[in-house]
Amino acid sequence: MSRCCLAPSQLTPSSFLRIGQLSNVDLNEDIHELETELPRQHPNEIPHNEKLLSLKYESLDYDNSENQLFLEEERRINHAAFRTVEIKRWVICAMIGILTGLVACFIDIVVENLAGLKYRVVKDNIDKFTAKGGLSFSLLLWATLNASVVMVGSVIVAFIEPVAAGSGIPQIKCYLNGVKIPHVVRLKTLVIKVCGVILSVVGGLAVGKEGPMIHSGSVIAAGISQGRSTSLKRDFKIFEYFRRDTEKRDFVSAGAAAGVSAAFGAPVGGVLFSLEEGASFWNQFLTWRIFFASMISTFTLNSVLSVYHGNAWDLSSPGLINFGRFDSEKMGYTIQEIPIFIFMGVVGGILGALFNALNYWLTMFRIRYIHRPCLQVVEAMLVAAVTATVGFVMIYCSRDCQPIQGSSVAYPLQLFCADGEYNSMATAFFNTPEKSVVNLFHDPPGSYNPMTLGMFTLMYFFLACWTYGLTVSAGVFIPSLLIGAAWGRLFGISLSYLTKGSIWADPGKYALMGAAAQLGGIVRMTLSLTVIMMEATGNVTYGFPIMLVLMTAKIVGDYFVEGLYDMHIQLQSVPFLHWEAPVTSHSLTAREVMSTPVTCLRRIERVGTVVDILSDTSSNHNGFPVVESNADTTQVAGLRGLILRSQLIVLLKHKVFVERANLNLVQRRLKLKDFRDAYPRFPPIQSIHVSQDERDCMIDLSEFMNPSPYTVPQEASLPRVFKLFRALGLRHLVVVDNRNEVVGMVTRKDLARYRLGKEGLEELSLAQT
């Protein structure tokens, strides 16, 4: 045997024990779920260190295993069959678009009605008690309504499906990067996500319903493209050809784009979002299909909402948030304003970095101390009550009264203003965040007192920061836009004071730039965000200043801390691969990076050996190099192929063995369909029974292994290995020496371990958490 491939007879338990190998596969999540339901002792503090990489995340197989079965099936597909597959892809993309649009409509309509009901009840109550005193009761009513609605929203997330918390964008980024996050694209997650988002927006938290649309679109895409649901235990026997990670990933990126497109009415922005944030792998056909899904999604939302609003032929609501039209005539910009916009970008970058830094410490605190579901629910209710209280106190203390005539306020609160006037602080707090953003963009100059805007920005900044990361489904897009629009408008007002009311200082225009700067400073997206803002405002002339603002905000923000999504990915210790290897990593070679020793299998192997290797919990590898099975051990055992754990499990399940005596016995041919039927949740090895007699049978891996796995020589530099691994979406990369003997294996964790820190290249340690 070769130096590094351990012959199965030499396998001692200790030879498996090397931290840094692939962790256990969560092959059967049902067993895993049973374990988690047992009562566990909760420690008061969970130590957490961000300099760790978690071993609990598996990779996805974005590289097709080109074994004999696969090649035979591909050769059988003629031109007509290939056409059919292509047509099916387009049909799936259309269905993704339609369903994502409908889910967005459902969220929008329900939120509008429930929030409207809540605000009407509270408004009537406040009006009643303003006259006869006793406003504290109104405050109590508002806070209780908020807290109880948020409690329901938080309970379903914390106790039923924790993956549905937050906006879901970091999870989808990881999925498209090739990391398998358990339960992320399940139907149950979608249901909890949609209900959770409705409840958290109606509960008056500082959140938006736009981010979660991206996650919802991805779940819809993953579900439709597989033609079955594991949550419903139903298999519709359609689209079976797409049951593999490569195909599923392409559809999920289309779903993410359709989600953006439904949220902002920005189909091109959706495609670019998918390209910038998500897809690590890209081609022309995919772009065109994704654009198609985005367009269909916007159109569906538009048609349904237009019918709902009673003007069926007027397609006027392309997205969940509509910034309203910005007229170029009234609100053009001149060259001398460009430096002002760039300055706003700098402010946005600094404020965004501050937001992210505060949220980072808060999340660390949450991971350490607030890890029990009941505590998480209590925290969410606390935030909801505090948000209502802050809003009430601010409205109560504000003396900023504006005339009701000609204003488009949905729920004008009079409070202590004269008759025919309303309280302008209430337009910001006493409304859903989407409506508040539009008001800040379009209310005529003089609608807001600078003091009102300043106080609102300050309070809302801390509320939004505290809310992101709660155990509720919620996005950060709209709160960021709202904070930015408030300080942008304030900036515009102060400019017109300085320039003695000159015509170009329109506060609405500065509100738009402030919103872009703040959002760019928090999430650090450039390309897609520019286009989304352009499409949402329906005005191309603002493209250049928005782009400048976003670039400046990103450059300034990156100087201090990472973007919010990347930060949360890092806090979860996910082995995420960025576009490039760390800059200073040329000194490392594959020999220093790889995991050794590797567990190899022979081409014709004893069944007992295979079962023992798969059952060994200390190693739990997912890919096994296959070497030539020579009886003569003096010969070199060269690499012949690679076989995956999931394939071996299907072989054992179908008992593809032969007895020792007659090795040429014709066995039942397995088809590729048998492997597809077991995807994506292959049974665990513990559930497969192999009798003592069967253990002595032999198993021939020749036609199931991938005979041409990607390999690198052990002298290859880390950037070279990284490029190959990242561009091809690999899960295993075999390292060989000059005699084609296996010396090691490179997996995602081996590459994600190296990161560029403050002091240069740093290596993260691996942990089982």
mmCIF file of N, CA and C in Angstrom, residues 648-762:
data_model
loop_
_atom_site.group_PDB
_atom_site.id
_atom_site.type_symbol
_atom_site.label_atom_id
_atom_site.label_comp_id
_atom_site.label_asym_id
_atom_site.label_seq_id
_atom_site.Cartn_x
_atom_site.Cartn_y
_atom_site.Cartn_z
ATOM 1 N N LEU A 648 -21.929 5.132 -1.529
ATOM 2 C CA LEU A 648 -21.682 3.863 -0.838
ATOM 3 C C LEU A 648 -22.916 3.417 -0.064
ATOM 4 N N ILE A 649 -23.590 4.387 0.551
ATOM 5 C CA ILE A 649 -24.763 4.048 1.355
ATOM 6 C C ILE A 649 -25.872 3.485 0.466
ATOM 7 N N VAL A 650 -26.056 4.081 -0.729
ATOM 8 C CA VAL A 650 -27.066 3.552 -1.651
ATOM 9 C C VAL A 650 -26.680 2.137 -2.093
ATOM 10 N N LEU A 651 -25.388 1.915 -2.331
ATOM 11 C CA LEU A 651 -24.934 0.571 -2.739
ATOM 12 C C LEU A 651 -25.225 -0.458 -1.647
ATOM 13 N N LEU A 652 -24.935 -0.082 -0.394
ATOM 14 C CA LEU A 652 -25.170 -1.016 0.711
ATOM 15 C C LEU A 652 -26.668 -1.263 0.894
ATOM 16 N N LYS A 653 -27.447 -0.196 0.708
ATOM 17 C CA LYS A 653 -28.894 -0.312 0.911
ATOM 18 C C LYS A 653 -29.502 -1.277 -0.109
ATOM 19 N N HIS A 654 -29.012 -1.184 -1.361
ATOM 20 C CA HIS A 654 -29.538 -2.069 -2.406
ATOM 21 C C HIS A 654 -28.792 -3.398 -2.467
ATOM 22 N N LYS A 655 -27.842 -3.566 -1.573
ATOM 23 C CA LYS A 655 -27.063 -4.810 -1.459
ATOM 24 C C LYS A 655 -26.446 -5.238 -2.795
ATOM 25 N N VAL A 656 -25.626 -4.356 -3.348
ATOM 26 C CA VAL A 656 -24.953 -4.657 -4.615
ATOM 27 C C VAL A 656 -23.656 -5.394 -4.298
ATOM 28 N N PHE A 657 -23.777 -6.668 -3.825
ATOM 29 C CA PHE A 657 -22.553 -7.411 -3.450
ATOM 30 C C PHE A 657 -22.432 -8.653 -4.329
ATOM 31 N N VAL A 658 -21.252 -9.227 -4.325
ATOM 32 C CA VAL A 658 -21.091 -10.555 -4.933
ATOM 33 C C VAL A 658 -20.341 -11.429 -3.938
ATOM 34 N N GLU A 659 -20.616 -12.762 -3.995
ATOM 35 C CA GLU A 659 -19.850 -13.649 -3.110
ATOM 36 C C GLU A 659 -18.437 -13.767 -3.633
ATOM 37 N N ARG A 660 -17.581 -14.249 -2.747
ATOM 38 C CA ARG A 660 -16.162 -14.273 -3.090
ATOM 39 C C ARG A 660 -15.899 -15.230 -4.248
ATOM 40 N N ALA A 661 -16.563 -16.388 -4.245
ATOM 41 C CA ALA A 661 -16.188 -17.472 -5.171
ATOM 42 C C ALA A 661 -16.326 -17.050 -6.635
ATOM 43 N N ASN A 662 -17.517 -16.574 -7.002
ATOM 44 C CA ASN A 662 -17.693 -16.244 -8.426
ATOM 45 C C ASN A 662 -17.839 -14.734 -8.589
ATOM 46 N N LEU A 663 -16.732 -14.086 -8.793
ATOM 47 C CA LEU A 663 -16.741 -12.621 -8.868
ATOM 48 C C LEU A 663 -17.432 -12.119 -10.135
ATOM 49 N N ASN A 664 -17.610 -13.009 -11.141
ATOM 50 C CA ASN A 664 -18.193 -12.533 -12.393
ATOM 51 C C ASN A 664 -19.711 -12.676 -12.401
ATOM 52 N N LEU A 665 -20.316 -12.906 -11.243
ATOM 53 C CA LEU A 665 -21.771 -13.037 -11.148
ATOM 54 C C LEU A 665 -22.436 -11.724 -11.599
ATOM 55 N N VAL A 666 -23.494 -11.856 -12.396
ATOM 56 C CA VAL A 666 -24.172 -10.639 -12.845
ATOM 57 C C VAL A 666 -25.075 -10.132 -11.719
ATOM 58 N N GLN A 667 -24.817 -8.911 -11.261
ATOM 59 C CA GLN A 667 -25.624 -8.378 -10.159
ATOM 60 C C GLN A 667 -26.716 -7.473 -10.722
ATOM 61 N N ARG A 668 -27.712 -7.189 -9.890
ATOM 62 C CA ARG A 668 -28.787 -6.294 -10.329
ATOM 63 C C ARG A 668 -28.191 -4.920 -10.631
ATOM 64 N N ARG A 669 -28.421 -4.422 -11.854
ATOM 65 C CA ARG A 669 -27.846 -3.130 -12.217
ATOM 66 C C ARG A 669 -28.573 -2.009 -11.474
ATOM 67 N N LEU A 670 -27.822 -1.182 -10.801
ATOM 68 C CA LEU A 670 -28.434 0.010 -10.208
ATOM 69 C C LEU A 670 -28.533 1.072 -11.301
ATOM 70 N N LYS A 671 -29.577 1.838 -11.266
ATOM 71 C CA LYS A 671 -29.701 2.951 -12.209
ATOM 72 C C LYS A 671 -29.398 4.248 -11.459
ATOM 73 N N LEU A 672 -29.166 5.312 -12.230
ATOM 74 C CA LEU A 672 -28.921 6.619 -11.617
ATOM 75 C C LEU A 672 -30.149 7.058 -10.824
ATOM 76 N N LYS A 673 -31.326 6.553 -11.250
ATOM 77 C CA LYS A 673 -32.576 6.897 -10.565
ATOM 78 C C LYS A 673 -32.542 6.472 -9.094
ATOM 79 N N ASP A 674 -31.882 5.332 -8.810
ATOM 80 C CA ASP A 674 -31.813 4.866 -7.413
ATOM 81 C C ASP A 674 -31.068 5.874 -6.540
ATOM 82 N N PHE A 675 -30.050 6.517 -7.123
ATOM 83 C CA PHE A 675 -29.287 7.518 -6.360
ATOM 84 C C PHE A 675 -30.117 8.795 -6.209
ATOM 85 N N ARG A 676 -30.874 9.136 -7.294
ATOM 86 C CA ARG A 676 -31.663 10.366 -7.235
ATOM 87 C C ARG A 676 -32.812 10.256 -6.247
ATOM 88 N N ASP A 677 -33.383 9.048 -6.144
ATOM 89 C CA ASP A 677 -34.508 8.882 -5.224
ATOM 90 C C ASP A 677 -34.078 9.072 -3.785
ATOM 91 N N ALA A 678 -32.803 8.741 -3.492
ATOM 92 C CA ALA A 678 -32.325 8.882 -2.109
ATOM 93 C C ALA A 678 -31.915 10.322 -1.801
ATOM 94 N N TYR A 679 -31.680 11.156 -2.850
ATOM 95 C CA TYR A 679 -31.238 12.547 -2.654
ATOM 96 C C TYR A 679 -32.400 13.367 -2.115
ATOM 97 N N PRO A 680 -32.231 14.373 -1.270
ATOM 98 C CA PRO A 680 -30.977 14.862 -0.689
ATOM 99 C C PRO A 680 -30.691 14.271 0.691
ATOM 100 N N ARG A 681 -31.632 13.483 1.237
ATOM 101 C CA ARG A 681 -31.365 12.980 2.585
ATOM 102 C C ARG A 681 -31.094 11.497 2.508
ATOM 103 N N PHE A 682 -29.820 11.157 2.403
ATOM 104 C CA PHE A 682 -29.459 9.754 2.329
ATOM 105 C C PHE A 682 -29.564 9.154 3.734
ATOM 106 N N PRO A 683 -30.005 7.877 3.827
ATOM 107 C CA PRO A 683 -30.157 7.303 5.174
ATOM 108 C C PRO A 683 -28.807 7.181 5.871
ATOM 109 N N PRO A 684 -28.760 7.233 7.193
ATOM 110 C CA PRO A 684 -27.478 7.078 7.875
ATOM 111 C C PRO A 684 -27.060 5.615 7.874
ATOM 112 N N ILE A 685 -25.775 5.404 8.049
ATOM 113 C CA ILE A 685 -25.246 4.043 7.979
ATOM 114 C C ILE A 685 -25.868 3.167 9.076
ATOM 115 N N GLN A 686 -26.238 3.786 10.200
ATOM 116 C CA GLN A 686 -26.788 3.004 11.321
ATOM 117 C C GLN A 686 -28.096 2.314 10.938
ATOM 118 N N SER A 687 -28.824 2.884 9.958
ATOM 119 C CA SER A 687 -30.136 2.320 9.642
ATOM 120 C C SER A 687 -30.038 1.187 8.622
ATOM 121 N N ILE A 688 -28.825 0.885 8.144
ATOM 122 C CA ILE A 688 -28.678 -0.157 7.126
ATOM 123 C C ILE A 688 -28.151 -1.419 7.786
ATOM 124 N N HIS A 689 -28.887 -2.499 7.637
ATOM 125 C CA HIS A 689 -28.496 -3.738 8.318
ATOM 126 C C HIS A 689 -27.692 -4.614 7.363
ATOM 127 N N VAL A 690 -26.509 -5.002 7.782
ATOM 128 C CA VAL A 690 -25.676 -5.902 6.983
ATOM 129 C C VAL A 690 -25.398 -7.134 7.837
ATOM 130 N N SER A 691 -25.801 -8.306 7.333
ATOM 131 C CA SER A 691 -25.624 -9.526 8.145
ATOM 132 C C SER A 691 -24.159 -9.967 8.138
ATOM 133 N N GLN A 692 -23.854 -10.947 9.004
ATOM 134 C CA GLN A 692 -22.460 -11.398 9.142
ATOM 135 C C GLN A 692 -21.977 -12.037 7.841
ATOM 136 N N ASP A 693 -22.878 -12.802 7.177
ATOM 137 C CA ASP A 693 -22.467 -13.438 5.917
ATOM 138 C C ASP A 693 -22.181 -12.384 4.857
ATOM 139 N N GLU A 694 -23.045 -11.353 4.829
ATOM 140 C CA GLU A 694 -22.872 -10.316 3.810
ATOM 141 C C GLU A 694 -21.581 -9.540 4.017
ATOM 142 N N ARG A 695 -21.115 -9.477 5.241
ATOM 143 C CA ARG A 695 -19.878 -8.725 5.506
ATOM 144 C C ARG A 695 -18.695 -9.317 4.750
ATOM 145 N N ASP A 696 -18.764 -10.628 4.456
ATOM 146 C CA ASP A 696 -17.634 -11.268 3.755
ATOM 147 C C ASP A 696 -17.763 -11.182 2.241
ATOM 148 N N CYS A 697 -18.903 -10.653 1.754
ATOM 149 C CA CYS A 697 -19.041 -10.477 0.304
ATOM 150 C C CYS A 697 -18.093 -9.379 -0.170
ATOM 151 N N MET A 698 -17.969 -9.282 -1.482
ATOM 152 C CA MET A 698 -17.151 -8.209 -2.052
ATOM 153 C C MET A 698 -18.074 -7.211 -2.758
ATOM 154 N N ILE A 699 -17.588 -5.993 -2.885
ATOM 155 C CA ILE A 699 -18.388 -4.964 -3.560
ATOM 156 C C ILE A 699 -17.480 -4.312 -4.600
ATOM 157 N N ASP A 700 -17.956 -4.244 -5.840
ATOM 158 C CA ASP A 700 -17.129 -3.695 -6.916
ATOM 159 C C ASP A 700 -17.529 -2.241 -7.149
ATOM 160 N N LEU A 701 -16.583 -1.332 -6.924
ATOM 161 C CA LEU A 701 -16.903 0.096 -6.989
ATOM 162 C C LEU A 701 -16.675 0.694 -8.382
ATOM 163 N N SER A 702 -16.212 -0.148 -9.341
ATOM 164 C CA SER A 702 -15.745 0.408 -10.621
ATOM 165 C C SER A 702 -16.760 1.298 -11.314
ATOM 166 N N GLU A 703 -18.021 0.841 -11.404
ATOM 167 C CA GLU A 703 -18.938 1.633 -12.235
ATOM 168 C C GLU A 703 -19.623 2.747 -11.447
ATOM 169 N N PHE A 704 -19.418 2.802 -10.130
ATOM 170 C CA PHE A 704 -20.075 3.850 -9.338
ATOM 171 C C PHE A 704 -19.135 4.984 -8.971
ATOM 172 N N MET A 705 -17.823 4.680 -8.961
ATOM 173 C CA MET A 705 -16.888 5.741 -8.567
ATOM 174 C C MET A 705 -16.729 6.723 -9.725
ATOM 175 N N ASN A 706 -16.286 7.922 -9.399
ATOM 176 C CA ASN A 706 -15.973 8.907 -10.424
ATOM 177 C C ASN A 706 -14.541 8.620 -10.873
ATOM 178 N N PRO A 707 -14.345 8.107 -12.112
ATOM 179 C CA PRO A 707 -12.990 7.653 -12.485
ATOM 180 C C PRO A 707 -12.040 8.802 -12.798
ATOM 181 N N SER A 708 -12.574 10.036 -12.901
ATOM 182 C CA SER A 708 -11.678 11.139 -13.240
ATOM 183 C C SER A 708 -11.824 12.272 -12.234
ATOM 184 N N PRO A 709 -11.477 12.044 -10.958
ATOM 185 C CA PRO A 709 -11.604 13.135 -9.982
ATOM 186 C C PRO A 709 -10.513 14.174 -10.225
ATOM 187 N N TYR A 710 -10.760 15.399 -9.794
ATOM 188 C CA TYR A 710 -9.734 16.441 -9.936
ATOM 189 C C TYR A 710 -8.630 16.189 -8.920
ATOM 190 N N THR A 711 -7.387 16.310 -9.387
ATOM 191 C CA THR A 711 -6.254 16.118 -8.462
ATOM 192 C C THR A 711 -5.291 17.285 -8.627
ATOM 193 N N VAL A 712 -4.490 17.544 -7.574
ATOM 194 C CA VAL A 712 -3.401 18.516 -7.700
ATOM 195 C C VAL A 712 -2.126 17.883 -7.161
ATOM 196 N N PRO A 713 -0.982 18.275 -7.708
ATOM 197 C CA PRO A 713 0.267 17.801 -7.115
ATOM 198 C C PRO A 713 0.505 18.485 -5.780
ATOM 199 N N GLN A 714 1.282 17.850 -4.914
ATOM 200 C CA GLN A 714 1.427 18.406 -3.558
ATOM 201 C C GLN A 714 2.248 19.692 -3.524
ATOM 202 N N GLU A 715 2.876 20.052 -4.655
ATOM 203 C CA GLU A 715 3.657 21.302 -4.662
ATOM 204 C C GLU A 715 2.801 22.507 -5.057
ATOM 205 N N ALA A 716 1.553 22.305 -5.462
ATOM 206 C CA ALA A 716 0.723 23.414 -5.941
ATOM 207 C C ALA A 716 0.536 24.452 -4.834
ATOM 208 N N SER A 717 0.561 25.749 -5.214
ATOM 209 C CA SER A 717 0.432 26.794 -4.185
ATOM 210 C C SER A 717 -1.025 26.932 -3.767
ATOM 211 N N LEU A 718 -1.245 27.514 -2.576
ATOM 212 C CA LEU A 718 -2.610 27.645 -2.052
ATOM 213 C C LEU A 718 -3.521 28.442 -2.998
ATOM 214 N N PRO A 719 -3.091 29.606 -3.545
ATOM 215 C CA PRO A 719 -3.999 30.319 -4.448
ATOM 216 C C PRO A 719 -4.432 29.484 -5.649
ATOM 217 N N ARG A 720 -3.524 28.634 -6.138
ATOM 218 C CA ARG A 720 -3.848 27.806 -7.304
ATOM 219 C C ARG A 720 -4.896 26.749 -6.924
ATOM 220 N N VAL A 721 -4.664 26.112 -5.793
ATOM 221 C CA VAL A 721 -5.617 25.109 -5.298
ATOM 222 C C VAL A 721 -6.968 25.772 -5.058
ATOM 223 N N PHE A 722 -6.921 26.958 -4.458
ATOM 224 C CA PHE A 722 -8.137 27.692 -4.096
ATOM 225 C C PHE A 722 -8.950 28.005 -5.349
ATOM 226 N N LYS A 723 -8.241 28.500 -6.384
ATOM 227 C CA LYS A 723 -8.919 28.886 -7.618
ATOM 228 C C LYS A 723 -9.638 27.688 -8.234
ATOM 229 N N LEU A 724 -8.940 26.567 -8.283
ATOM 230 C CA LEU A 724 -9.509 25.350 -8.867
ATOM 231 C C LEU A 724 -10.741 24.913 -8.070
ATOM 232 N N PHE A 725 -10.585 24.906 -6.774
ATOM 233 C CA PHE A 725 -11.639 24.429 -5.873
ATOM 234 C C PHE A 725 -12.872 25.317 -5.977
ATOM 235 N N ARG A 726 -12.636 26.624 -5.972
ATOM 236 C CA ARG A 726 -13.730 27.606 -5.923
ATOM 237 C C ARG A 726 -14.449 27.698 -7.262
ATOM 238 N N ALA A 727 -13.666 27.700 -8.352
ATOM 239 C CA ALA A 727 -14.284 27.908 -9.659
ATOM 240 C C ALA A 727 -15.093 26.692 -10.093
ATOM 241 N N LEU A 728 -14.641 25.507 -9.701
ATOM 242 C CA LEU A 728 -15.355 24.308 -10.144
ATOM 243 C C LEU A 728 -16.387 23.857 -9.120
ATOM 244 N N GLY A 729 -16.436 24.525 -7.976
ATOM 245 C CA GLY A 729 -17.417 24.151 -6.963
ATOM 246 C C GLY A 729 -17.174 22.759 -6.415
ATOM 247 N N LEU A 730 -15.914 22.442 -6.145
ATOM 248 C CA LEU A 730 -15.587 21.083 -5.706
ATOM 249 C C LEU A 730 -15.937 20.872 -4.241
ATOM 250 N N ARG A 731 -15.937 19.591 -3.855
ATOM 251 C CA ARG A 731 -16.111 19.255 -2.455
ATOM 252 C C ARG A 731 -14.869 18.526 -1.954
ATOM 253 N N HIS A 732 -14.265 17.751 -2.845
ATOM 254 C CA HIS A 732 -13.021 17.046 -2.496
ATOM 255 C C HIS A 732 -12.009 17.273 -3.601
ATOM 256 N N LEU A 733 -10.789 17.535 -3.223
ATOM 257 C CA LEU A 733 -9.713 17.680 -4.207
ATOM 258 C C LEU A 733 -8.578 16.783 -3.722
ATOM 259 N N VAL A 734 -8.256 15.762 -4.510
ATOM 260 C CA VAL A 734 -7.264 14.777 -4.072
ATOM 261 C C VAL A 734 -5.865 15.301 -4.368
ATOM 262 N N VAL A 735 -4.974 15.188 -3.393
ATOM 263 C CA VAL A 735 -3.585 15.605 -3.590
ATOM 264 C C VAL A 735 -2.749 14.355 -3.839
ATOM 265 N N VAL A 736 -1.997 14.355 -4.960
ATOM 266 C CA VAL A 736 -1.211 13.159 -5.306
ATOM 267 C C VAL A 736 0.269 13.526 -5.417
ATOM 268 N N ASP A 737 1.123 12.512 -5.308
ATOM 269 C CA ASP A 737 2.550 12.776 -5.531
ATOM 270 C C ASP A 737 2.892 12.414 -6.972
ATOM 271 N N ASN A 738 4.184 12.415 -7.316
ATOM 272 C CA ASN A 738 4.528 12.230 -8.734
ATOM 273 C C ASN A 738 4.303 10.796 -9.220
ATOM 274 N N ARG A 739 3.991 9.858 -8.291
ATOM 275 C CA ARG A 739 3.677 8.497 -8.732
ATOM 276 C C ARG A 739 2.164 8.236 -8.721
ATOM 277 N N ASN A 740 1.401 9.317 -8.651
ATOM 278 C CA ASN A 740 -0.061 9.224 -8.614
ATOM 279 C C ASN A 740 -0.569 8.450 -7.394
ATOM 280 N N GLU A 741 0.181 8.503 -6.308
ATOM 281 C CA GLU A 741 -0.307 7.916 -5.068
ATOM 282 C C GLU A 741 -1.013 9.015 -4.273
ATOM 283 N N VAL A 742 -2.068 8.640 -3.574
ATOM 284 C CA VAL A 742 -2.817 9.614 -2.787
ATOM 285 C C VAL A 742 -2.015 9.986 -1.540
ATOM 286 N N VAL A 743 -1.758 11.291 -1.362
ATOM 287 C CA VAL A 743 -1.053 11.695 -0.140
ATOM 288 C C VAL A 743 -1.940 12.540 0.774
ATOM 289 N N GLY A 744 -3.028 13.077 0.248
ATOM 290 C CA GLY A 744 -3.876 13.898 1.115
ATOM 291 C C GLY A 744 -5.137 14.301 0.373
ATOM 292 N N MET A 745 -5.980 15.041 1.071
ATOM 293 C CA MET A 745 -7.253 15.463 0.492
ATOM 294 C C MET A 745 -7.509 16.908 0.920
ATOM 295 N N VAL A 746 -7.897 17.757 -0.023
ATOM 296 C CA VAL A 746 -8.223 19.137 0.335
ATOM 297 C C VAL A 746 -9.738 19.275 0.333
ATOM 298 N N THR A 747 -10.296 19.770 1.428
ATOM 299 C CA THR A 747 -11.740 20.013 1.465
ATOM 300 C C THR A 747 -11.953 21.498 1.763
ATOM 301 N N ARG A 748 -13.213 21.894 1.752
ATOM 302 C CA ARG A 748 -13.577 23.292 1.984
ATOM 303 C C ARG A 748 -12.964 23.840 3.269
ATOM 304 N N LYS A 749 -12.984 23.036 4.333
ATOM 305 C CA LYS A 749 -12.507 23.561 5.620
ATOM 306 C C LYS A 749 -11.004 23.841 5.596
ATOM 307 N N ASP A 750 -10.285 23.033 4.816
ATOM 308 C CA ASP A 750 -8.837 23.252 4.748
ATOM 309 C C ASP A 750 -8.517 24.587 4.099
ATOM 310 N N LEU A 751 -9.377 25.027 3.163
ATOM 311 C CA LEU A 751 -9.122 26.297 2.473
ATOM 312 C C LEU A 751 -9.694 27.475 3.244
ATOM 313 N N ALA A 752 -10.884 27.276 3.851
ATOM 314 C CA ALA A 752 -11.536 28.389 4.548
ATOM 315 C C ALA A 752 -10.799 28.733 5.843
ATOM 316 N N ARG A 753 -9.914 27.818 6.290
ATOM 317 C CA ARG A 753 -9.161 28.062 7.536
ATOM 318 C C ARG A 753 -8.274 29.289 7.445
ATOM 319 N N TYR A 754 -7.783 29.592 6.237
ATOM 320 C CA TYR A 754 -6.809 30.683 6.112
ATOM 321 C C TYR A 754 -7.528 31.975 5.802
ATOM 322 N N ARG A 755 -7.303 32.972 6.635
ATOM 323 C CA ARG A 755 -7.987 34.255 6.447
ATOM 324 C C ARG A 755 -6.994 35.381 6.633
ATOM 325 N N LEU A 756 -7.283 36.502 5.988
ATOM 326 C CA LEU A 756 -6.412 37.654 6.146
ATOM 327 C C LEU A 756 -6.888 38.439 7.352
ATOM 328 N N GLY A 757 -6.085 38.465 8.406
ATOM 329 C CA GLY A 757 -6.486 39.197 9.608
ATOM 330 C C GLY A 757 -5.752 40.525 9.673
ATOM 331 N N LYS A 758 -5.795 41.153 10.832
ATOM 332 C CA LYS A 758 -5.126 42.454 11.004
ATOM 333 C C LYS A 758 -3.606 42.304 10.902
ATOM 334 N N GLU A 759 -3.091 41.149 11.390
ATOM 335 C CA GLU A 759 -1.629 40.995 11.411
ATOM 336 C C GLU A 759 -1.113 40.221 10.205
ATOM 337 N N GLY A 760 -1.941 40.011 9.201
ATOM 338 C CA GLY A 760 -1.498 39.209 8.069
ATOM 339 C C GLY A 760 -2.300 37.925 8.022
ATOM 340 N N LEU A 761 -1.689 36.861 7.479
ATOM 341 C CA LEU A 761 -2.420 35.604 7.295
ATOM 342 C C LEU A 761 -2.621 34.916 8.630
ATOM 343 N N GLU A 762 -3.873 34.563 8.940
ATOM 344 C CA GLU A 762 -4.085 33.825 10.187
ATOM 345 C C GLU A 762 -4.801 32.521 9.888
#
